[in-house]
Amino acid sequence: MIRAFRAAALIGLAIASTISAPAHADAIRKAETLVSLETKALARARNGHLEKLVTPVAAAQGTGDITYSNAWLSRQPIISTGGAEWQCLSEALYFEARGESVQGLFAVAEVILNRVSSPRFPGSVCGVVKQGTGKKYGCQFTYTCDGHPERINEPAAWDRVGKVAQVMLNGAPRSLTQGATYYHTNAVRPKWSRSFMKTANIGQHIFYRNPR
């Protein structure tokens, strides 16, 4: 449909511009040549690509106006189950930051998704969360290699982190940590933090961005 419409439009324009000027028949031949070349090019394009050319980009759905408050979070629907990415993000938030404020939960989620977006890390939430698991001193998130079983014993906290995970996966803005891809608690000061750029201090966590 797109190819037929485009071709017809170009031919129509060429004919309209030359009806009163027979001497310009050469212009028609040139227009027909252009139409032929473009038709061939469009024929080689995939339907999905063509649809993107004519379809407006939709805004992220389901994010709303986030206020990072308990009142706002309580109004969000409880997610009883989700896909693998939701599960991995929810677990990371539960075991790493379930005692944090709403803002603190979103900040930790930002780090995980910032890593997903970075070429320095795996390209999926589960890949980021489980990176290095099983290797001595290699895990990126302590709970994945602390030797303790990962059990959800606090249903209310699980519902809370599940909501945050869903909102973030729906495309919520990541504006709290200024692109941070690392964090640690206030109780420790790892060596790497001395050479990284501090971007935020939220709740019990300090956030950093690799300056390189």
mmCIF file of C-alpha atoms in Angstrom:
data_model
loop_
_atom_site.group_PDB
_atom_site.id
_atom_site.type_symbol
_atom_site.label_atom_id
_atom_site.label_comp_id
_atom_site.label_asym_id
_atom_site.label_seq_id
_atom_site.Cartn_x
_atom_site.Cartn_y
_atom_site.Cartn_z
ATOM 1 C CA MET A 1 0.000 0.000 0.000
ATOM 2 C CA ILE A 2 2.809 2.406 0.905
ATOM 3 C CA ARG A 3 4.715 1.642 -2.308
ATOM 4 C CA ALA A 4 1.640 2.037 -4.519
ATOM 5 C CA PHE A 5 0.667 5.337 -2.907
ATOM 6 C CA ARG A 6 4.187 6.773 -3.173
ATOM 7 C CA ALA A 7 4.587 5.748 -6.793
ATOM 8 C CA ALA A 8 1.170 7.125 -7.806
ATOM 9 C CA ALA A 9 1.877 10.408 -6.075
ATOM 10 C CA LEU A 10 5.206 10.902 -7.844
ATOM 11 C CA ILE A 11 3.771 10.077 -11.269
ATOM 12 C CA GLY A 12 0.859 12.417 -10.641
ATOM 13 C CA LEU A 13 3.192 15.270 -9.782
ATOM 14 C CA ALA A 14 5.326 14.646 -12.859
ATOM 15 C CA ILE A 15 2.321 14.598 -15.191
ATOM 16 C CA ALA A 16 0.780 17.693 -13.601
ATOM 17 C CA SER A 17 3.980 19.654 -14.108
ATOM 18 C CA THR A 18 4.251 18.758 -17.768
ATOM 19 C CA ILE A 19 0.684 18.833 -19.190
ATOM 20 C CA SER A 20 1.136 22.382 -20.426
ATOM 21 C CA ALA A 21 4.706 21.818 -21.558
ATOM 22 C CA PRO A 22 5.033 18.939 -24.036
ATOM 23 C CA ALA A 23 8.600 19.954 -24.673
ATOM 24 C CA HIS A 24 9.431 18.812 -21.177
ATOM 25 C CA ALA A 25 8.670 15.155 -21.856
ATOM 26 C CA ASP A 26 12.189 14.401 -20.710
ATOM 27 C CA ALA A 27 11.079 15.407 -17.207
ATOM 28 C CA ILE A 28 8.462 12.673 -17.272
ATOM 29 C CA ARG A 29 11.045 10.051 -18.162
ATOM 30 C CA LYS A 30 13.258 11.214 -15.320
ATOM 31 C CA ALA A 31 10.339 11.079 -12.887
ATOM 32 C CA GLU A 32 9.440 7.580 -14.043
ATOM 33 C CA THR A 33 13.051 6.488 -13.530
ATOM 34 C CA LEU A 34 13.024 7.885 -9.981
ATOM 35 C CA VAL A 35 9.742 6.129 -9.231
ATOM 36 C CA SER A 36 11.151 2.851 -10.530
ATOM 37 C CA LEU A 37 14.277 3.131 -8.371
ATOM 38 C CA GLU A 38 12.317 4.025 -5.241
ATOM 39 C CA THR A 39 9.792 1.243 -5.831
ATOM 40 C CA LYS A 40 12.614 -1.295 -6.050
ATOM 41 C CA ALA A 41 14.178 0.047 -2.871
ATOM 42 C CA LEU A 42 10.880 -0.112 -0.987
ATOM 43 C CA ALA A 43 10.308 -3.647 -2.238
ATOM 44 C CA ARG A 44 13.507 -4.737 -0.522
ATOM 45 C CA ALA A 45 12.542 -3.090 2.776
ATOM 46 C CA ARG A 46 10.918 -5.135 5.509
ATOM 47 C CA ASN A 47 7.331 -4.410 6.486
ATOM 48 C CA GLY A 48 8.369 -3.613 10.050
ATOM 49 C CA HIS A 49 10.800 -0.964 8.835
ATOM 50 C CA LEU A 50 8.153 0.603 6.595
ATOM 51 C CA GLU A 51 5.684 0.743 9.448
ATOM 52 C CA LYS A 52 8.235 2.575 11.605
ATOM 53 C CA LEU A 53 8.642 5.192 8.878
ATOM 54 C CA VAL A 54 4.947 6.115 8.979
ATOM 55 C CA THR A 55 4.009 5.335 12.589
ATOM 56 C CA PRO A 56 4.538 7.968 15.317
ATOM 57 C CA VAL A 57 6.677 6.884 18.259
ATOM 58 C CA ALA A 58 4.422 6.206 21.242
ATOM 59 C CA ALA A 59 5.262 7.470 24.698
ATOM 60 C CA ALA A 60 6.041 4.943 27.402
ATOM 61 C CA GLN A 61 2.846 3.621 28.920
ATOM 62 C CA GLY A 62 2.029 3.108 32.568
ATOM 63 C CA THR A 63 4.575 5.477 34.127
ATOM 64 C CA GLY A 64 2.252 8.335 35.084
ATOM 65 C CA ASP A 65 3.546 11.186 37.239
ATOM 66 C CA ILE A 66 5.933 9.576 39.709
ATOM 67 C CA THR A 67 6.218 11.355 43.046
ATOM 68 C CA TYR A 68 8.407 8.758 44.804
ATOM 69 C CA SER A 69 6.101 8.638 47.801
ATOM 70 C CA ASN A 70 4.439 5.794 49.695
ATOM 71 C CA ALA A 71 1.043 7.290 48.869
ATOM 72 C CA TRP A 72 1.784 7.203 45.149
ATOM 73 C CA LEU A 73 3.208 3.698 45.255
ATOM 74 C CA SER A 74 0.240 2.375 47.220
ATOM 75 C CA ARG A 75 -2.071 3.434 44.401
ATOM 76 C CA GLN A 76 -0.197 1.353 41.832
ATOM 77 C CA PRO A 77 -1.624 -2.080 40.960
ATOM 78 C CA ILE A 78 -0.067 -5.116 42.621
ATOM 79 C CA ILE A 79 1.750 -7.335 40.133
ATOM 80 C CA SER A 80 1.270 -10.939 41.218
ATOM 81 C CA THR A 81 3.523 -12.346 38.525
ATOM 82 C CA GLY A 82 5.461 -11.165 35.518
ATOM 83 C CA GLY A 83 8.044 -12.123 32.945
ATOM 84 C CA ALA A 84 11.644 -13.104 33.592
ATOM 85 C CA GLU A 85 12.905 -9.505 33.493
ATOM 86 C CA TRP A 86 10.291 -8.407 36.030
ATOM 87 C CA GLN A 87 11.144 -11.365 38.267
ATOM 88 C CA CYS A 88 14.880 -10.640 38.182
ATOM 89 C CA LEU A 89 14.430 -6.920 38.830
ATOM 90 C CA SER A 90 11.943 -7.530 41.639
ATOM 91 C CA GLU A 91 14.260 -10.020 43.317
ATOM 92 C CA ALA A 92 17.204 -7.648 43.093
ATOM 93 C CA LEU A 93 15.175 -4.842 44.655
ATOM 94 C CA TYR A 94 13.838 -7.140 47.355
ATOM 95 C CA PHE A 95 17.174 -8.554 48.457
ATOM 96 C CA GLU A 96 19.230 -5.410 47.889
ATOM 97 C CA ALA A 97 16.934 -2.580 48.964
ATOM 98 C CA ARG A 98 13.539 -3.655 50.325
ATOM 99 C CA GLY A 99 14.056 -1.550 53.462
ATOM 100 C CA GLU A 100 14.699 1.598 51.437
ATOM 101 C CA SER A 101 12.329 4.478 50.788
ATOM 102 C CA VAL A 102 10.376 4.586 47.530
ATOM 103 C CA GLN A 103 13.017 6.897 46.106
ATOM 104 C CA GLY A 104 15.737 4.505 47.252
ATOM 105 C CA LEU A 105 14.046 1.577 45.506
ATOM 106 C CA PHE A 106 13.749 3.491 42.256
ATOM 107 C CA ALA A 107 17.391 4.572 42.522
ATOM 108 C CA VAL A 108 18.626 0.977 42.776
ATOM 109 C CA ALA A 109 16.358 -0.012 39.883
ATOM 110 C CA GLU A 110 17.883 2.797 37.831
ATOM 111 C CA VAL A 111 21.382 1.388 38.331
ATOM 112 C CA ILE A 112 20.298 -2.033 37.089
ATOM 113 C CA LEU A 113 18.564 -0.630 34.009
ATOM 114 C CA ASN A 114 21.438 1.780 33.351
ATOM 115 C CA ARG A 115 23.693 -1.261 33.245
ATOM 116 C CA VAL A 116 21.360 -2.973 30.793
ATOM 117 C CA SER A 117 21.663 0.088 28.545
ATOM 118 C CA SER A 118 25.466 0.175 28.819
ATOM 119 C CA PRO A 119 27.717 -1.831 26.462
ATOM 120 C CA ARG A 120 29.937 -2.571 29.482
ATOM 121 C CA PHE A 121 27.320 -4.927 30.942
ATOM 122 C CA PRO A 122 24.946 -7.698 29.789
ATOM 123 C CA GLY A 123 21.988 -6.522 27.729
ATOM 124 C CA SER A 124 19.190 -7.882 29.919
ATOM 125 C CA VAL A 125 18.018 -7.387 33.498
ATOM 126 C CA CYS A 126 18.612 -11.029 34.377
ATOM 127 C CA GLY A 127 22.038 -10.927 32.744
ATOM 128 C CA VAL A 128 23.016 -7.855 34.769
ATOM 129 C CA VAL A 129 21.695 -9.200 38.075
ATOM 130 C CA LYS A 130 23.317 -12.612 37.654
ATOM 131 C CA GLN A 131 26.611 -11.383 36.194
ATOM 132 C CA GLY A 132 29.502 -13.168 37.877
ATOM 133 C CA THR A 133 27.291 -15.387 40.017
ATOM 134 C CA GLY A 134 29.154 -18.549 40.948
ATOM 135 C CA LYS A 135 32.582 -16.953 40.701
ATOM 136 C CA LYS A 136 34.524 -16.154 43.853
ATOM 137 C CA TYR A 137 34.382 -12.394 44.408
ATOM 138 C CA GLY A 138 32.867 -12.092 40.951
ATOM 139 C CA CYS A 139 29.177 -11.528 41.630
ATOM 140 C CA GLN A 140 27.875 -8.027 41.089
ATOM 141 C CA PHE A 141 24.998 -8.297 43.553
ATOM 142 C CA THR A 142 25.865 -9.801 46.926
ATOM 143 C CA TYR A 143 22.641 -11.711 47.451
ATOM 144 C CA THR A 144 23.331 -13.894 44.422
ATOM 145 C CA CYS A 145 26.461 -15.395 45.975
ATOM 146 C CA ASP A 146 26.121 -15.065 49.753
ATOM 147 C CA GLY A 147 25.268 -18.731 50.175
ATOM 148 C CA HIS A 148 21.818 -18.043 51.615
ATOM 149 C CA PRO A 149 18.643 -19.323 49.918
ATOM 150 C CA GLU A 150 16.665 -16.584 48.194
ATOM 151 C CA ARG A 151 13.310 -16.804 49.943
ATOM 152 C CA ILE A 152 10.580 -14.200 49.891
ATOM 153 C CA ASN A 153 9.455 -13.981 53.525
ATOM 154 C CA GLU A 154 7.907 -10.505 53.463
ATOM 155 C CA PRO A 155 4.866 -10.439 51.124
ATOM 156 C CA ALA A 156 4.196 -6.733 51.640
ATOM 157 C CA ALA A 157 7.771 -5.843 50.726
ATOM 158 C CA TRP A 158 7.560 -8.105 47.666
ATOM 159 C CA ASP A 159 4.389 -6.365 46.471
ATOM 160 C CA ARG A 160 6.150 -3.037 46.936
ATOM 161 C CA VAL A 161 9.262 -3.879 44.949
ATOM 162 C CA GLY A 162 7.160 -5.584 42.275
ATOM 163 C CA LYS A 163 5.329 -2.333 41.652
ATOM 164 C CA VAL A 164 8.591 -0.422 41.313
ATOM 165 C CA ALA A 165 9.980 -3.045 38.935
ATOM 166 C CA GLN A 166 6.906 -2.858 36.722
ATOM 167 C CA VAL A 167 6.919 0.934 36.557
ATOM 168 C CA MET A 168 10.600 0.988 35.648
ATOM 169 C CA LEU A 169 10.244 -1.690 32.993
ATOM 170 C CA ASN A 170 7.351 0.300 31.530
ATOM 171 C CA GLY A 171 9.816 3.076 30.736
ATOM 172 C CA ALA A 172 9.836 5.385 33.768
ATOM 173 C CA PRO A 173 12.490 8.135 33.634
ATOM 174 C CA ARG A 174 15.860 7.483 35.259
ATOM 175 C CA SER A 175 16.628 10.878 36.717
ATOM 176 C CA LEU A 176 17.531 10.139 40.336
ATOM 177 C CA THR A 177 21.087 8.842 39.975
ATOM 178 C CA GLN A 178 22.356 10.761 36.925
ATOM 179 C CA GLY A 179 23.294 7.675 34.958
ATOM 180 C CA ALA A 180 24.869 5.732 37.840
ATOM 181 C CA THR A 181 25.914 2.148 37.156
ATOM 182 C CA TYR A 182 27.384 1.399 40.597
ATOM 183 C CA TYR A 183 26.360 1.802 44.207
ATOM 184 C CA HIS A 184 27.278 0.660 47.705
ATOM 185 C CA THR A 185 25.839 1.082 51.176
ATOM 186 C CA ASN A 186 26.926 3.808 53.550
ATOM 187 C CA ALA A 187 28.459 1.126 55.763
ATOM 188 C CA VAL A 188 31.327 0.345 53.385
ATOM 189 C CA ARG A 189 33.769 2.152 51.114
ATOM 190 C CA PRO A 190 35.075 -0.121 48.362
ATOM 191 C CA LYS A 191 38.334 0.761 46.619
ATOM 192 C CA TRP A 192 36.671 1.344 43.265
ATOM 193 C CA SER A 193 34.583 4.192 44.719
ATOM 194 C CA ARG A 194 37.711 6.360 45.013
ATOM 195 C CA SER A 195 38.138 6.575 41.262
ATOM 196 C CA PHE A 196 34.466 6.715 40.260
ATOM 197 C CA MET A 197 32.275 9.799 40.004
ATOM 198 C CA LYS A 198 29.747 10.140 42.813
ATOM 199 C CA THR A 199 26.328 11.067 41.443
ATOM 200 C CA ALA A 200 23.877 10.747 44.337
ATOM 201 C CA ASN A 201 23.395 9.753 47.963
ATOM 202 C CA ILE A 202 19.914 8.322 48.485
ATOM 203 C CA GLY A 203 18.864 6.520 51.634
ATOM 204 C CA GLN A 204 21.461 3.958 52.643
ATOM 205 C CA HIS A 205 23.198 3.903 49.248
ATOM 206 C CA ILE A 206 25.778 6.041 47.475
ATOM 207 C CA PHE A 207 25.682 6.004 43.679
ATOM 208 C CA TYR A 208 28.491 6.327 41.157
ATOM 209 C CA ARG A 209 29.193 6.559 37.466
ATOM 210 C CA ASN A 210 32.315 5.219 35.801
ATOM 211 C CA PRO A 211 34.102 8.334 34.452
ATOM 212 C CA ARG A 212 35.514 6.277 31.570
#
